[in-house]
PDB file of C-alpha atoms in Angstrom:
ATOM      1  CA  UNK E   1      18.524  -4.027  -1.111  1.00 66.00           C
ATOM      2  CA  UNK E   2      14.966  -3.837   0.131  1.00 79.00           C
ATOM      3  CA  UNK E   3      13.742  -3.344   3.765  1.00 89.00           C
ATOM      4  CA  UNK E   4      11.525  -6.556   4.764  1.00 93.00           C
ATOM      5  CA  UNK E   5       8.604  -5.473   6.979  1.00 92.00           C
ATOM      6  CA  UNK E   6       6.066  -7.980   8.751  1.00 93.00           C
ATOM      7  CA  UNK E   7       3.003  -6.152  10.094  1.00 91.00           C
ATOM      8  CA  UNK E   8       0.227  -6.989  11.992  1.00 92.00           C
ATOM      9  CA  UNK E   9      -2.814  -4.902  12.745  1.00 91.00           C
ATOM     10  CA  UNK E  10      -6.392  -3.623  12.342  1.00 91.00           C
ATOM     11  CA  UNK E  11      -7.428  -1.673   9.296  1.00 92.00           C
ATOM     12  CA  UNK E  12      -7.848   2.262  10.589  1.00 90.00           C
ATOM     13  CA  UNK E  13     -10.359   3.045   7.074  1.00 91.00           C
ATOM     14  CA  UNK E  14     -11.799   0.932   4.542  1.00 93.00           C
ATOM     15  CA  UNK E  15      -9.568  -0.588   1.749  1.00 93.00           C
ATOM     16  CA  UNK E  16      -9.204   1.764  -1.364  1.00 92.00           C
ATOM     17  CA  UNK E  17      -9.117   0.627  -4.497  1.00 92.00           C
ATOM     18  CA  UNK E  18      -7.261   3.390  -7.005  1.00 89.00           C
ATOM     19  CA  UNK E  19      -5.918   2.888 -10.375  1.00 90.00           C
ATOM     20  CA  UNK E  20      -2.225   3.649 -11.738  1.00 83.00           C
ATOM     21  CA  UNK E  21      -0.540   3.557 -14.310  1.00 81.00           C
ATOM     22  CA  UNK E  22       2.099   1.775 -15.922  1.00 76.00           C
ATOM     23  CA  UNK E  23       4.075   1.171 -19.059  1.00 77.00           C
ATOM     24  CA  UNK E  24       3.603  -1.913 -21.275  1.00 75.00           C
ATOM     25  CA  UNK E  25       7.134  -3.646 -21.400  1.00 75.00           C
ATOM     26  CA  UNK E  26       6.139  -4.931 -24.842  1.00 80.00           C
ATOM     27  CA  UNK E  27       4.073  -2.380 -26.113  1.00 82.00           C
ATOM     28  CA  UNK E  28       5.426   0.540 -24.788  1.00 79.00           C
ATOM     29  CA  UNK E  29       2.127   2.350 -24.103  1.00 84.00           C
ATOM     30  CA  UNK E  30       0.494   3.272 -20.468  1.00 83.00           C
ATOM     31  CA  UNK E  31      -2.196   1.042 -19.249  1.00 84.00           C
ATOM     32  CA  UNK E  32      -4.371   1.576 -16.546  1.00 86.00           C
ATOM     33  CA  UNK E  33      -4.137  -1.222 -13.414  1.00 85.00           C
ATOM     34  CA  UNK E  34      -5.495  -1.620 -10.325  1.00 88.00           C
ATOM     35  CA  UNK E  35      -4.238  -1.207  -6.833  1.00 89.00           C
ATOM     36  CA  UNK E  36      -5.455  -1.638  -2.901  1.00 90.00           C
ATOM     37  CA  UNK E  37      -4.244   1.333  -0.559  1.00 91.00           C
ATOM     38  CA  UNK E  38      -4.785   0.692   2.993  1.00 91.00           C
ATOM     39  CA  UNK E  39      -3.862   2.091   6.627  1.00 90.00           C
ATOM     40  CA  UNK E  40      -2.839  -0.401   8.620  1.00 89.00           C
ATOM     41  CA  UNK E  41      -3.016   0.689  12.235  1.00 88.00           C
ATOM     42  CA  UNK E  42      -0.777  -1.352  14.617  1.00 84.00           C
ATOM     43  CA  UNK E  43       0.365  -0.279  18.557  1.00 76.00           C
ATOM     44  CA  UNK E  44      -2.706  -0.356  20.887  1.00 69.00           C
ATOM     45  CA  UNK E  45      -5.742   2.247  19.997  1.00 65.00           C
ATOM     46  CA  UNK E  46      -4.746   4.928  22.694  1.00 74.00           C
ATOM     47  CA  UNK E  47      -1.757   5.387  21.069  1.00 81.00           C
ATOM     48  CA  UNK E  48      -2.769   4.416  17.272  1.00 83.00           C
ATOM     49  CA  UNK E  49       0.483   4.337  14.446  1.00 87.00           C
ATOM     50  CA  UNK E  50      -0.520   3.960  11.001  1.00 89.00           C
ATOM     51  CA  UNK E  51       0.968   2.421   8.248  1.00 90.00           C
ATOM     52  CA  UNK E  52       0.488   3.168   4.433  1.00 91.00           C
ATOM     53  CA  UNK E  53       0.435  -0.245   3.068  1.00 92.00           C
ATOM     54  CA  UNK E  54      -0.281  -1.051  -0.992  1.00 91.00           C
ATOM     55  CA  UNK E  55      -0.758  -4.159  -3.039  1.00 91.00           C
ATOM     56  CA  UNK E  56      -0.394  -4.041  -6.616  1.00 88.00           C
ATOM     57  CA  UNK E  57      -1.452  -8.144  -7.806  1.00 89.00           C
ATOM     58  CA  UNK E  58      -5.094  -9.031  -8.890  1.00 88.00           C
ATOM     59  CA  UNK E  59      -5.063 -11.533  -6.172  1.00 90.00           C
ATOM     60  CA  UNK E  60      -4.323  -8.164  -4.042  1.00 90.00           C
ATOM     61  CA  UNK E  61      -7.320  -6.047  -5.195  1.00 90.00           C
ATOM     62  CA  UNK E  62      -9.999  -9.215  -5.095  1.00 91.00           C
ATOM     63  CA  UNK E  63      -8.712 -10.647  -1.924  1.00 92.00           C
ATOM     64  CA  UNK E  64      -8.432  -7.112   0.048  1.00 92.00           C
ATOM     65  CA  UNK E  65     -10.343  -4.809  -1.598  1.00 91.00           C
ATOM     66  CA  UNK E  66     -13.450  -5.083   0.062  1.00 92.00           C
ATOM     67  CA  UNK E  67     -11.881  -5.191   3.441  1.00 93.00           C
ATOM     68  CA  UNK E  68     -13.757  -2.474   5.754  1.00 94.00           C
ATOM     69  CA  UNK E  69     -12.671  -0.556   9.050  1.00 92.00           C
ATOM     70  CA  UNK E  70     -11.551  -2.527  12.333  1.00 90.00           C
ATOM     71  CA  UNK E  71     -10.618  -5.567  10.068  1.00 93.00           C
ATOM     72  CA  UNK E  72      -7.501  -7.432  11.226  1.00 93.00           C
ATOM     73  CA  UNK E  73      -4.551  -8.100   9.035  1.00 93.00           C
ATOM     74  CA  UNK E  74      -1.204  -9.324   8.624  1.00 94.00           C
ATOM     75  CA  UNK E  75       0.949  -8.437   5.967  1.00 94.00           C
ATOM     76  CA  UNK E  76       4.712  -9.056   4.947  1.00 95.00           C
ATOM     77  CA  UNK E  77       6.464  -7.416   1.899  1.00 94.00           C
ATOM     78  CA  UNK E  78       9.070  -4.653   1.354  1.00 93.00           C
ATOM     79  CA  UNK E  79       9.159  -0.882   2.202  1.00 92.00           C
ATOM     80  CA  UNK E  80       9.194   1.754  -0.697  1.00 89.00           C
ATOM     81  CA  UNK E  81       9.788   5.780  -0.543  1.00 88.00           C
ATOM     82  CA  UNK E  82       7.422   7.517  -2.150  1.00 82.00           C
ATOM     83  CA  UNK E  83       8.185  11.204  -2.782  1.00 85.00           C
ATOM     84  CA  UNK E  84       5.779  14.499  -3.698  1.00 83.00           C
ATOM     85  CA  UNK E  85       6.891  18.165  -4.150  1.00 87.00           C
ATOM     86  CA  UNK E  86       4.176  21.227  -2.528  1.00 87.00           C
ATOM     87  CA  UNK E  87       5.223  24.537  -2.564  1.00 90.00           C
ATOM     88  CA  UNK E  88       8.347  23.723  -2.845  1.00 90.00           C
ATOM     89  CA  UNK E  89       8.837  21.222  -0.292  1.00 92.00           C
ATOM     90  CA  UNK E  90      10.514  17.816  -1.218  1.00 91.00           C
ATOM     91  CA  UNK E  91       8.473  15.125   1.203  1.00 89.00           C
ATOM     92  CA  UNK E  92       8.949  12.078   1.252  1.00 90.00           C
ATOM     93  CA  UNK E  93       6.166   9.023   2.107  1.00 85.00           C
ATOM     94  CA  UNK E  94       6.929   5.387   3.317  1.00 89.00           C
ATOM     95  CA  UNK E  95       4.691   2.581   2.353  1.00 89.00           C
ATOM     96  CA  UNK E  96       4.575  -0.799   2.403  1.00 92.00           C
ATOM     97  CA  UNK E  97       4.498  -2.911  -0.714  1.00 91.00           C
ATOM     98  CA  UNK E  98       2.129  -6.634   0.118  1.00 93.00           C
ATOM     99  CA  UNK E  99       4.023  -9.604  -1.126  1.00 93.00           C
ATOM    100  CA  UNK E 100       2.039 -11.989   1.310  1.00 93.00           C
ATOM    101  CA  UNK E 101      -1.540 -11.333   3.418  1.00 92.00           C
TER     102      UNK E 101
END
């Protein structure tokens, strides 16, 4: 069961484009893609909240990539719980996987 989210809102920092990896389903072996990592910052800019928000397609990183500050954008997909471990401490991050811009 996934969590639909429907955003709308101004990009708080440029678009980031970082790579990933990921396993070949018929080759077995890691390959290298592409993804776009933004911040999406919605709620009026007194009182800013941003939102992790990533898009994994091609369509996602050549559409959105090179998207810069203040841009406005509305996204729907899913929520996903990332987690990372420091010194100890399990944390855990939300973000927002892009099915439609």
């Amino acid at each position: 069961m996934r969590n639909f989210v429907n955003l709308i809102g101004y990009l708080g920092r440029d678009a980031e484009l970082r790579d990933y990896e990921v396993r070949n389903p018929d080759t077995s072996a890691m390959e290298k893609r592409q993804c776009v990592e933004l911040s999406l910052c919605t709620n009026t800019l007194s009182q800013p909240v941003f939102h992790d928000v990533v898009g994994y397609d091609d369509h996602h990183t050549t559409y959105l990539g090179p998207m810069k500050k203040g841009e406005k954008l509305m996204v729907t997909g899913y929520l996903y719980y990332d987690e990372s471990e420091k010194k100890g401490v399990k944390r855990i991050h939300p973000k927002v996987v892009i099915q439609t811009f």
